[in-house]
CSV table of C-alpha atoms in Angstrom, one decimal:
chain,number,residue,atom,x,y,z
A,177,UNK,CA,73.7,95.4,109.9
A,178,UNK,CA,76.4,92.3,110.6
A,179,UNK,CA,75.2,89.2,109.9
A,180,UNK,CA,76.9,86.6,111.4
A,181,UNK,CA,75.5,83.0,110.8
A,182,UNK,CA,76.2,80.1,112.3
A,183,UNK,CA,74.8,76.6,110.8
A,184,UNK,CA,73.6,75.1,113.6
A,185,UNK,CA,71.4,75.9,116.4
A,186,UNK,CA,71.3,72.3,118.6
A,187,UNK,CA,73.8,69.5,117.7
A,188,UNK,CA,73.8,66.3,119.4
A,189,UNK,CA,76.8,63.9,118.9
A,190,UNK,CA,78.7,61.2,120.3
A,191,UNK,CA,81.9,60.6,122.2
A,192,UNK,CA,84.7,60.5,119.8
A,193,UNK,CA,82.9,61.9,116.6
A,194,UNK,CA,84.5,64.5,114.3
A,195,UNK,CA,82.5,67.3,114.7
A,196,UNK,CA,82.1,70.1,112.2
A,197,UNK,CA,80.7,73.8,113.6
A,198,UNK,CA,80.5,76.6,110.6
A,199,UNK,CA,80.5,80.2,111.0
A,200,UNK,CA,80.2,82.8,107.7
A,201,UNK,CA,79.5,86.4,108.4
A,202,UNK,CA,78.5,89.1,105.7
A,203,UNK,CA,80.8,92.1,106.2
A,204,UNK,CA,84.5,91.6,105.1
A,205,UNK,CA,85.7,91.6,108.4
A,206,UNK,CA,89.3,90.6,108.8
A,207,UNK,CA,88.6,89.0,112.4
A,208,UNK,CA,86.7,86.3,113.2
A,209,UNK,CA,86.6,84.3,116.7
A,210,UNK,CA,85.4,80.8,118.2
A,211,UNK,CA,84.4,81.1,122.0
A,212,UNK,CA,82.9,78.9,124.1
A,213,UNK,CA,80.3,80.1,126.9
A,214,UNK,CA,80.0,77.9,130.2
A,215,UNK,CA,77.6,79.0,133.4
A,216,UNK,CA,79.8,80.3,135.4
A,217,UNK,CA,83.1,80.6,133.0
A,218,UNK,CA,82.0,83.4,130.9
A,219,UNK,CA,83.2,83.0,127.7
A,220,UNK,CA,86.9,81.8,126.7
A,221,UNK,CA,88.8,81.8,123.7
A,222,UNK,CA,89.3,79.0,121.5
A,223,UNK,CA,91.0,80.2,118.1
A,224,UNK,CA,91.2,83.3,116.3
A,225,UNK,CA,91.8,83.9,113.0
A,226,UNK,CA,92.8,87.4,111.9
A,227,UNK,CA,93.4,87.1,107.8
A,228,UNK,CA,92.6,84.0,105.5
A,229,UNK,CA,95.0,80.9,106.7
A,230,UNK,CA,95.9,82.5,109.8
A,231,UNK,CA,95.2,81.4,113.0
A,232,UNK,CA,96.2,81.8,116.4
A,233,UNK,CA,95.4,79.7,119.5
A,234,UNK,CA,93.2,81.4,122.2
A,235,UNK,CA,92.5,80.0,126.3
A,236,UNK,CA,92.0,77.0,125.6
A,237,UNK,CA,92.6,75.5,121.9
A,238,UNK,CA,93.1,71.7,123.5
A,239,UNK,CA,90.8,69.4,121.7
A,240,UNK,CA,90.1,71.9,118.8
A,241,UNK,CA,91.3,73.4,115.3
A,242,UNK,CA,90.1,75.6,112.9
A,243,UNK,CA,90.0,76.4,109.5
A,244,UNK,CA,90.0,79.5,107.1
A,245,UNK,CA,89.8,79.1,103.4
A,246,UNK,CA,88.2,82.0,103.1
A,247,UNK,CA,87.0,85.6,104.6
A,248,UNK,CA,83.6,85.2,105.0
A,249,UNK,CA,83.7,81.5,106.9
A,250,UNK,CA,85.7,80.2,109.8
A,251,UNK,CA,85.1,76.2,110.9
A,252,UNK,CA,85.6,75.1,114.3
A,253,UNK,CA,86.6,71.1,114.2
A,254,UNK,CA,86.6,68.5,116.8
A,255,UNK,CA,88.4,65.9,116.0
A,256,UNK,CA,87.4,63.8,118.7
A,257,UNK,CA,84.4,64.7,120.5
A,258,UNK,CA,84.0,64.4,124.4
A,259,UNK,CA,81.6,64.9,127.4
A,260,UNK,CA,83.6,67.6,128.4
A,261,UNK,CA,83.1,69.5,125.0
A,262,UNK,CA,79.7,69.9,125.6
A,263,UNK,CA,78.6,73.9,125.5
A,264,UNK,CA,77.6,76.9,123.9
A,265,UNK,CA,80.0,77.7,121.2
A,266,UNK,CA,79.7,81.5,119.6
A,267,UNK,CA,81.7,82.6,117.0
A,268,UNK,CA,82.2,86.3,116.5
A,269,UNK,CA,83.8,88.8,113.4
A,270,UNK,CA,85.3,92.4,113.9
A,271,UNK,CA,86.7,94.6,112.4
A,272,UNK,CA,90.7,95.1,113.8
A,273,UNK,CA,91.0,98.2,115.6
A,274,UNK,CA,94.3,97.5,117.9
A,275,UNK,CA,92.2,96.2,120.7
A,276,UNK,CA,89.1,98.7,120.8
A,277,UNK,CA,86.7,96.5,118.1
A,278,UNK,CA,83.2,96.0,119.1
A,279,UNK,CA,82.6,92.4,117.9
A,280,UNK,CA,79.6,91.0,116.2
A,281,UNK,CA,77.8,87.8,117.2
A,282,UNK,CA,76.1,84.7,115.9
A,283,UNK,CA,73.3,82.9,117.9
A,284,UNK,CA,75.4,80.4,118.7
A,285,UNK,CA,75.6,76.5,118.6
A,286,UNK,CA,74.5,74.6,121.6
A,287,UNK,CA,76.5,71.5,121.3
A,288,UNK,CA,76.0,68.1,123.5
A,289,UNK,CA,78.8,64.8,123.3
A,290,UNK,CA,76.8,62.2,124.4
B,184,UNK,CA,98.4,87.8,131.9
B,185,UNK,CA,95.3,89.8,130.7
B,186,UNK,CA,92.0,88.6,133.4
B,187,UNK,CA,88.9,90.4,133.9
B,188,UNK,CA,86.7,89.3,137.0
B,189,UNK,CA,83.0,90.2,137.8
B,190,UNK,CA,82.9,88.9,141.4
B,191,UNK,CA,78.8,88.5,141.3
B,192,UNK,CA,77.6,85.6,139.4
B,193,UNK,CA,73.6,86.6,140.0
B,194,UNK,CA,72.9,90.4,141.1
B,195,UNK,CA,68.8,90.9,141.6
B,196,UNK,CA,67.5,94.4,142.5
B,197,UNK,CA,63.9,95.8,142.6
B,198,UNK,CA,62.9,98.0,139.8
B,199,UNK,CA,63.9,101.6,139.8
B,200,UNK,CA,66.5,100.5,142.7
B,201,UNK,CA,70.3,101.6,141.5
B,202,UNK,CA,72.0,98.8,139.7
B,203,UNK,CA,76.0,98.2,139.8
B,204,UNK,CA,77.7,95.4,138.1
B,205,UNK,CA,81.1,95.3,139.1
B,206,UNK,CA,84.0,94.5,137.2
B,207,UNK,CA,87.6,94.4,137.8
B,208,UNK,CA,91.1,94.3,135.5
B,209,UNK,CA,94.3,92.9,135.4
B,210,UNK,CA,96.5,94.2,132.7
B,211,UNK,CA,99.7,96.1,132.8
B,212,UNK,CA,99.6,98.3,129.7
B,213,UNK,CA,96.6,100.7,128.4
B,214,UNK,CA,93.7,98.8,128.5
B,215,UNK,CA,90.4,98.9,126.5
B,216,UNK,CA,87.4,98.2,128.6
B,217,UNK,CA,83.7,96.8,127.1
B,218,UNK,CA,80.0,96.1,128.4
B,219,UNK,CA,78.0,92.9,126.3
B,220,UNK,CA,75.0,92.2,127.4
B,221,UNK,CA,72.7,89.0,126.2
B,222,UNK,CA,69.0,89.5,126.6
B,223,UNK,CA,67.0,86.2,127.0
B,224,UNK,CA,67.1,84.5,123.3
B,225,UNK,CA,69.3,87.3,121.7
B,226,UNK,CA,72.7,86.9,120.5
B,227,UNK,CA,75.5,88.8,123.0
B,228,UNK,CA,75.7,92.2,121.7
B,229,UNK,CA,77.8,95.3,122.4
B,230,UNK,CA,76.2,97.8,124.8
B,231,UNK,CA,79.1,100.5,125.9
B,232,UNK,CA,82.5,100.9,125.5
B,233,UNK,CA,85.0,103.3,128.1
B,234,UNK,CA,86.5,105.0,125.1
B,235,UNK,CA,83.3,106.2,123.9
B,236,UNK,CA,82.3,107.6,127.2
B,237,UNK,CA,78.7,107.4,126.1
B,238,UNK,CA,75.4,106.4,127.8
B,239,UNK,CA,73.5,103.6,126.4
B,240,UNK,CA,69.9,102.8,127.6
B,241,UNK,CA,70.6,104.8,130.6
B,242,UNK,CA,73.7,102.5,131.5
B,243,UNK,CA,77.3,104.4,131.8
B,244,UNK,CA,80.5,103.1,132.5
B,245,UNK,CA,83.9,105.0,133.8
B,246,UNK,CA,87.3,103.3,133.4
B,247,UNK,CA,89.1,103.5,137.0
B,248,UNK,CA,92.5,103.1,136.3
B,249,UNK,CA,93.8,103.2,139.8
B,250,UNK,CA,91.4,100.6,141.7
B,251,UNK,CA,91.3,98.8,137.8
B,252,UNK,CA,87.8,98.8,137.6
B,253,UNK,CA,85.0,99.5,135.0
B,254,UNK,CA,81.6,99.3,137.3
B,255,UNK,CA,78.0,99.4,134.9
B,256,UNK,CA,76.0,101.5,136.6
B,257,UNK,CA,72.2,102.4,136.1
B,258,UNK,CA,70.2,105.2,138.5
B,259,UNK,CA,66.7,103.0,137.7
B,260,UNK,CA,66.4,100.0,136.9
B,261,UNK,CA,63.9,98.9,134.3
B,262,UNK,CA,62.2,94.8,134.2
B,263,UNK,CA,63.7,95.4,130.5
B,264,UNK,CA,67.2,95.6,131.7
B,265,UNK,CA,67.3,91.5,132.9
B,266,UNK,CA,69.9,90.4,131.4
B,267,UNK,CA,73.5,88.0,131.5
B,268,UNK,CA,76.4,91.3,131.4
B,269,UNK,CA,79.3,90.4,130.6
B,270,UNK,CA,82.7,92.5,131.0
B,271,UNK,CA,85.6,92.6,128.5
B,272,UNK,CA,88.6,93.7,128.1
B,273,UNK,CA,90.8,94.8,125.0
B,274,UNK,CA,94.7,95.4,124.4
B,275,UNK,CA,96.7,96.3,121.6
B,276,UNK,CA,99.0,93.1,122.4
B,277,UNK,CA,96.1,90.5,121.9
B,278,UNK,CA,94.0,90.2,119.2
B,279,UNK,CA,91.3,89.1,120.9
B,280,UNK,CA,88.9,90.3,123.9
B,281,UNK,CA,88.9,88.7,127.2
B,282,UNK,CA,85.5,87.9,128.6
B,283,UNK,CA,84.9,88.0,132.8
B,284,UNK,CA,82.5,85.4,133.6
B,285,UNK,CA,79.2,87.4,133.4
B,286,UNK,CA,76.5,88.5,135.6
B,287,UNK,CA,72.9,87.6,135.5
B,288,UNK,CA,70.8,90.9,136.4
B,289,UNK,CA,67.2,90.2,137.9
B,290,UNK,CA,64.9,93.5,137.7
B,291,UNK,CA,62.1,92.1,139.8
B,292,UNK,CA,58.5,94.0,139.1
């Protein structure tokens, strides 16, 4: 089965901290994705990343980038953390089927900006 | 613009009472329609998809193109089935899925 991983389960930082959240799955998959899941919101779209150094901006990329070095691992980065940052950020790996992929993922990172 | 809205935020029902999670579209081209579900502590996992036209723990689907729709709907509900449902929706022209903002089912015993 996919295993997607993501480092942390609870992270607690401070307003205007450079904050680091990992994401490595197991399966080759070309896709991988960064949402973030508010009560209420559902989940939005940060970043994607759909091949090693690509990228492309989702929703709501404000406040955010990302990084892919390589296949297995995509890294969410605040540069600047704030109140308003605080949530439940999943990230998420498919493989690309032209819009019909089922997508696979991690537990997620609850994330607080004190 | 691609937007998916599930007008209920919290649906509770009796168990073995019907249960239908409603779920609407906006897209202009062919669309590609999903069910996640995330059971308490579990990671948000797949649980049907319209172009597989399949049942999955007694939950189906049906893609409505003219009232752009994609209702869940169960005949019996089951405690097991509490859940947060979430809608999605795929297109060729995005990459990426877009989420509605989810549904919290209640099966009270």
């Amino acid at each position: 089965d996919v295993k997607v991983t993501q480092s942390s389960r609870y992270l607690v930082k401070r307003t205007g901290e450079k904050v680091f959240l990992e994401c490595v799955q197991d399966m080759d998959h070309e896709n991988m994705f960064w949402y973030r899941q508010d009560p209420g919101l559902g989940l939005r779209l940060i970043y994607f990343s759909y091949d090693v150094k690509m990228k492309e901006k989702g929703d709501i990329p404000e406040g955010y980038s990302v990084s892919r070095e390589k296949k297995e691992r995509f890294s969410l980065i605040l540069e600047s953390a704030s109140t308003n940052q605080t949530s439940m950020y999943l990230c998420a790996s498919s493989v690309p089927t032209g819009g019909n992929e089922k997508l696979f993922f991690g537990s997620g990172t609850q994330l607080s900006v004190l | 613009a691609q937007r998916v809205t599930q007008p209920e935020k919290l649906l509770s029902v009796f168990k073995g009472a019907p249960v239908e999670l409603k779920c609407n579209y906006s897209y202009s081209g062919s669309p590609e329609l999903f069910w996640y579900v995330q059971y308490s502590r579990q990671r948000l996992q797949l649980l049907l998809r319209h172009i597989s036209r399949e049942s999955i723990k007694g939950f189906t689907a049906d893609l409505n193109k003219g009232e752009t729709s994609f209702h869940l709907k169960k005949p019996f509900a089951q405690e097991e089935d509490s859940a947060m449902y979430y809608c999605a929706l795929g297109s060729t022209g995005r990459r990426a899925l877009t989420f509605g903002s989810g549904t919290r089912l209640q099966v009270q015993p």
